[in-house]
Short mmCIF file of C-alpha atoms in Angstrom, two decimals:
data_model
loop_
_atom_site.label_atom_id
_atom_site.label_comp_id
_atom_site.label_asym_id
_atom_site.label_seq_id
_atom_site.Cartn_x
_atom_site.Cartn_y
_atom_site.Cartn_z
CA UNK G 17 22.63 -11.06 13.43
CA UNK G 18 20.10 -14.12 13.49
CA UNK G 19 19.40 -15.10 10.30
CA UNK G 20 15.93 -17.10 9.80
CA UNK G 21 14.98 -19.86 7.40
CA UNK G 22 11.40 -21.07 6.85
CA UNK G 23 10.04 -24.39 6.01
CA UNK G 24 9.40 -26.46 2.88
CA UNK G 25 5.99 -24.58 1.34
CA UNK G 26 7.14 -21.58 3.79
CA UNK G 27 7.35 -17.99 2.87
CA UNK G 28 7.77 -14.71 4.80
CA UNK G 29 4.67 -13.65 5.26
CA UNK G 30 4.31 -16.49 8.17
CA UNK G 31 7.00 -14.88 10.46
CA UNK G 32 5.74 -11.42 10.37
CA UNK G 33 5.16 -11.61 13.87
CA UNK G 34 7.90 -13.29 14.52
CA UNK G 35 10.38 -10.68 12.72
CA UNK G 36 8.30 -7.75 14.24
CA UNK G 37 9.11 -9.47 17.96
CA UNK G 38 12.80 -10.19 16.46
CA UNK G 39 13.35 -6.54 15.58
CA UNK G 40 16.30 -5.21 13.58
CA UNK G 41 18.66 -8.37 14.91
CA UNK G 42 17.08 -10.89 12.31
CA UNK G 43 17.15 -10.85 8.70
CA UNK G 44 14.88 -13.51 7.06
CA UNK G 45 16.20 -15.50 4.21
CA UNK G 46 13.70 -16.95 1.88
CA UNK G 47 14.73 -19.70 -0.81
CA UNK G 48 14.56 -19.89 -4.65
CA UNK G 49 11.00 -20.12 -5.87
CA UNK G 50 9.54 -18.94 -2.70
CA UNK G 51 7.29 -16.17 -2.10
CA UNK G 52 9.09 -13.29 -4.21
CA UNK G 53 12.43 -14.99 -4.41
CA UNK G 54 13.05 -15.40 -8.65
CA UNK G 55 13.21 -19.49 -8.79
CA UNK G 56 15.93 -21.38 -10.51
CA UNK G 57 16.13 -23.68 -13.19
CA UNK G 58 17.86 -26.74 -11.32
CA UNK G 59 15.34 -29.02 -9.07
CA UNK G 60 15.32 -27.85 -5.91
CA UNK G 61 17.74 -29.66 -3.38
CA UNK G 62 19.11 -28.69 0.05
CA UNK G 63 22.32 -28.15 -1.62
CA UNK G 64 21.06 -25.69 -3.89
CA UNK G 65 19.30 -23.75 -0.97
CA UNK G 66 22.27 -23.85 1.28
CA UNK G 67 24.24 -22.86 -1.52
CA UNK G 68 21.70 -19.81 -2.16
CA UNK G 69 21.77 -19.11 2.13
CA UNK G 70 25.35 -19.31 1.70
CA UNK G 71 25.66 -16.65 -0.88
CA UNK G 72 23.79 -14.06 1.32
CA UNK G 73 25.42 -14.81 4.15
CA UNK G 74 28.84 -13.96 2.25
CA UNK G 75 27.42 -10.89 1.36
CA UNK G 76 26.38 -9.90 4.94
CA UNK G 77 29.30 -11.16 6.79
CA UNK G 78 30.94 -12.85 9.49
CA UNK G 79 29.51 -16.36 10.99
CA UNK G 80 25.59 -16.27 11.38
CA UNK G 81 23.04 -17.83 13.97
CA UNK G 82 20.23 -19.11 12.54
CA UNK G 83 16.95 -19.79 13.33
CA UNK G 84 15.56 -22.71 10.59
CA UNK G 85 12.16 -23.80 11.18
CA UNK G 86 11.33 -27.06 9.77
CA UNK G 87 12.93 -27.64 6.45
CA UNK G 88 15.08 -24.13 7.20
CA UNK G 89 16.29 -26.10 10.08
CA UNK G 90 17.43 -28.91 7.39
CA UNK G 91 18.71 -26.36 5.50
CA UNK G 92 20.99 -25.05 8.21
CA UNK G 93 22.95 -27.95 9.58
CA UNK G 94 23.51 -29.32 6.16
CA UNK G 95 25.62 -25.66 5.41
CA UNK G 96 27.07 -25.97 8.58
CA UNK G 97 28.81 -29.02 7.63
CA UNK G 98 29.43 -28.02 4.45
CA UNK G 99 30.78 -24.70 5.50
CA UNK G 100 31.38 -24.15 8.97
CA UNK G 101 33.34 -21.21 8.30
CA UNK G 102 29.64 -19.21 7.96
CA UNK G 103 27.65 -20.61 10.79
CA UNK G 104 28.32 -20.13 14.31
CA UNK G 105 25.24 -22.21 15.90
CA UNK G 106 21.59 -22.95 15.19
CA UNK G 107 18.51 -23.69 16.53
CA UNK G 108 15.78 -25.47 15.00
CA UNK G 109 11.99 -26.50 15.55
CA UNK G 110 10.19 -28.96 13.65
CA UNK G 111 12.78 -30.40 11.73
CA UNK G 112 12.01 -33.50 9.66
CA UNK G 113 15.31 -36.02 10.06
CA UNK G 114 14.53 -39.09 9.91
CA UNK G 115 14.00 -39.81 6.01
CA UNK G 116 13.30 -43.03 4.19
CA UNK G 117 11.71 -43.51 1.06
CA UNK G 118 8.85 -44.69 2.77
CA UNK G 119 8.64 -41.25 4.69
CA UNK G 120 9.12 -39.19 1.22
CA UNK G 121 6.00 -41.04 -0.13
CA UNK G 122 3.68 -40.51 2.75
CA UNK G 123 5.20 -36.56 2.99
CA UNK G 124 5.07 -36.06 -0.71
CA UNK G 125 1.95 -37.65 -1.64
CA UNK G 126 -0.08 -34.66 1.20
CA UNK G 127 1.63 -32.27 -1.81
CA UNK G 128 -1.07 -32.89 -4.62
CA UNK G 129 -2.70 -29.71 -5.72
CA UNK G 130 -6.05 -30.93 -6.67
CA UNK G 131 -6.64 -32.99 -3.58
CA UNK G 132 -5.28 -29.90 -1.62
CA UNK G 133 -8.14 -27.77 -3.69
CA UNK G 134 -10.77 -30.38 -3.20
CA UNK G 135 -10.28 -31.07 0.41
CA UNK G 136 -8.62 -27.69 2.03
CA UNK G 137 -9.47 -25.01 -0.08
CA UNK G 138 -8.25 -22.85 2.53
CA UNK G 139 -5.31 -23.74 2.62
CA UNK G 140 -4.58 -23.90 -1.22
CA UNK G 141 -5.52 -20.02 -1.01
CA UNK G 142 -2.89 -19.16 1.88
CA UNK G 143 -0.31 -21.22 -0.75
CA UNK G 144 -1.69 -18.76 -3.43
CA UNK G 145 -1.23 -16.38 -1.21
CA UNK G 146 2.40 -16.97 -0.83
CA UNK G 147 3.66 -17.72 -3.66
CA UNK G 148 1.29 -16.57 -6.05
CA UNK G 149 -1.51 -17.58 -8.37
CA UNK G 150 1.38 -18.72 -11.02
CA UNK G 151 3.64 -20.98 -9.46
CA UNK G 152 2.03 -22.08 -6.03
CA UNK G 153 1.21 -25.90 -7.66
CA UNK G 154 5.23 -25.14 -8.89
CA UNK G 155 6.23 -25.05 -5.47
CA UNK G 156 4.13 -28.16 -4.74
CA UNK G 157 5.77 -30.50 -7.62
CA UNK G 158 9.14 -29.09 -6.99
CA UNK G 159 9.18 -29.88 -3.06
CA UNK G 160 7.52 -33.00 -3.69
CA UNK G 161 10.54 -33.86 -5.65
CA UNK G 162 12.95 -32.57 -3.00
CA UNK G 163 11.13 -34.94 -0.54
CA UNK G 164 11.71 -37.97 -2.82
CA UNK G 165 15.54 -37.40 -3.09
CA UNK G 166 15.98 -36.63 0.65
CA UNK G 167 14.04 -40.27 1.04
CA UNK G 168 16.38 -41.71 -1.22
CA UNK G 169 19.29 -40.32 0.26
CA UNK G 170 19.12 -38.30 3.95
CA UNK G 171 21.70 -35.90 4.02
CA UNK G 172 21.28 -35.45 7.85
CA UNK G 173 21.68 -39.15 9.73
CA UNK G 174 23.39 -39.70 12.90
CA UNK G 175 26.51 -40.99 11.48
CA UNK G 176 27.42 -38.09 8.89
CA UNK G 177 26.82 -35.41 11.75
CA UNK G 178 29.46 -36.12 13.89
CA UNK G 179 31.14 -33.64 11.89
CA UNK G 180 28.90 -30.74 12.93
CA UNK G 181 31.29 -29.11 15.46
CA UNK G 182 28.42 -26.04 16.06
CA UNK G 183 26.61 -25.82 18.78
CA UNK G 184 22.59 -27.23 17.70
CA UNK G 185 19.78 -26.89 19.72
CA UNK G 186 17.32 -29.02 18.08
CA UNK G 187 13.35 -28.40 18.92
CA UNK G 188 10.15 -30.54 18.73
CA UNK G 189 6.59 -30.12 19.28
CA UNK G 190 4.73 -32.62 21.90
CA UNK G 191 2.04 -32.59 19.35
CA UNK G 192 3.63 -32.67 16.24
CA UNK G 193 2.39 -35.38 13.95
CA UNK G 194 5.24 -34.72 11.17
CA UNK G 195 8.32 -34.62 13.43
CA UNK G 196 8.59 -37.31 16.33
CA UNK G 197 10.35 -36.58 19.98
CA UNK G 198 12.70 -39.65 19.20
CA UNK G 199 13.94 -38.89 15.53
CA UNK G 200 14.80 -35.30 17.18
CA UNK G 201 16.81 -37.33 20.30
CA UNK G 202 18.63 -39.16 18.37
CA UNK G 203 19.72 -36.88 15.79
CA UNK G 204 20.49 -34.41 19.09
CA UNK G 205 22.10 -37.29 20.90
CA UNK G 206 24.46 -37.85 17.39
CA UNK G 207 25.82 -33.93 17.39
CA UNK G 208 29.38 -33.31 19.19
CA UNK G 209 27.57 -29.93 20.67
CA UNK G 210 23.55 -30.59 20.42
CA UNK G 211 20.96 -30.65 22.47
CA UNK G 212 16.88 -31.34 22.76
CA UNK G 213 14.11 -29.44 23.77
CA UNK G 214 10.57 -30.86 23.81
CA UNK G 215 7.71 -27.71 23.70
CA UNK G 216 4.95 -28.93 25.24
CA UNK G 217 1.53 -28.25 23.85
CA UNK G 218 3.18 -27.61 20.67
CA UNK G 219 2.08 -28.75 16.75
CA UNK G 220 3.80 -28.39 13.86
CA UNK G 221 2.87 -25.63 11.82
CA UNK G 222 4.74 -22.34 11.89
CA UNK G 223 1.45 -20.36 12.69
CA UNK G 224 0.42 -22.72 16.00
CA UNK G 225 3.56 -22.02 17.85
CA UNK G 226 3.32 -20.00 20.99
CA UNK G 227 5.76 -17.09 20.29
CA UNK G 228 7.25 -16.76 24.21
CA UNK G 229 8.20 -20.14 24.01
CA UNK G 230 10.15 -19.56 20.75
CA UNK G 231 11.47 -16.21 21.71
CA UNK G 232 12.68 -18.17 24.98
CA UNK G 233 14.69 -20.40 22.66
CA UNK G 234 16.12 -17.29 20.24
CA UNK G 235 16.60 -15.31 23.27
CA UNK G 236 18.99 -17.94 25.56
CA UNK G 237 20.64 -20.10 22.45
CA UNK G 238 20.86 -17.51 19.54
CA UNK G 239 20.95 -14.21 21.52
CA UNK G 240 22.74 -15.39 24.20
CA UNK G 241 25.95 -13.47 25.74
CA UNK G 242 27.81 -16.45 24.66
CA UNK G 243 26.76 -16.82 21.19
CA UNK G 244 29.44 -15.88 18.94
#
């Protein structure tokens, strides 16, 4: 089964399409304080979500291919080095890697509720929309937070994945303005098994990618005769 992972901010109701095209082999996986999924107390870290991925995919089953777009892609290569026995290989698009505290600051400080209100009202009422009237400036503050710590400390640089023995096929939009071509290369370039794929005409939100092209990707890395 391929198991997908949205982004920081994400919730399910952005891969309807892509979980109606998917069909009964996916299963979507949504983190702690997200949409419908009850939060937890603890700040939010990547631990703590691959932790929380890791617990359903005990419950399903065998090793999983996953799908993480953006953060979900973050997600999923920290868990496969932390438990490889779960993960079989992965594929992400959009991926944010390369992290200073420089990078947190700029990427947090696009995460303040009342600018967001004041300046893209539309998009504070998809957030609403997703995570609810209650908790959406929550989910704001708390990934804000996240950013900071991943600034301070990446838990994904080219030295500490040489340990990720799974096969990664790492994707990046031509047009994305978040995620550069060479933070993905060289991150790609670091992996024992990984590899880079540049979609052309692409941007970085979940909602402006051209389906085909992902379902290419799913289709011949995760779907693949020859993934386990």
């Amino acid at each position: 089964m391929i198991i997908i992972l949205h982004g920081a901010l994400g919730s399910r109701h952005q891969f309807d399409a892509l979980l109606e095209r998917c069909g009964s082999s996916a299963r979507f996986i949504e983190f702690p304080g997200h949409g419908s999924t009850a939060d937890q107390e603890a700040p939010w870290s990547i631990a703590a979500f691959a932790d929380h991925v890791a617990n359903e995919l005990e419950q399903i089953g065998g090793k999983a291919r996953i799908f993480g777009y953006s953060m979900g892609g973050y997600v999923a290569m920290y868990l496969a080095m932390q438990r490889p026995d779960l993960v079989s290989r992965i594929l992400t698009v959009g991926t944010k890697l390369a992290w200073s505290p420089t990078t947190a600051e700029h990427e947090a400080a696009r995460l303040d509720s009342e600018g967001i209100l004041a300046k893209v009202p539309h998009f504070a009422a998809d957030l609403m929309r997703r995570h609810g009237e209650d908790r959406w400036k929550i989910v704001l503050n708390k990934t804000a937070s996240l950013m900071h710590d991943l600034g301070t400390t990446p838990l994904l640089t080219p030295e500490r994945v040489t340990t990720l023995e799974q096969p990664v096929r790492l994707c990046v939009g031509d047009r994305d303005v978040m995620v550069s071509i060479d933070e993905t290369a060289a991150l790609a370039r670091a992996l024992p098994n990984g590899q880079l794929a540049v979609l052309p005409g692409t941007r970085h939100p979940m909602e402006q990618l051209d389906l085909d092209q992902l379902m290419f990707h799913i289709t011949t890395w995760l779907d693949s005769d020859d993934a386990a």
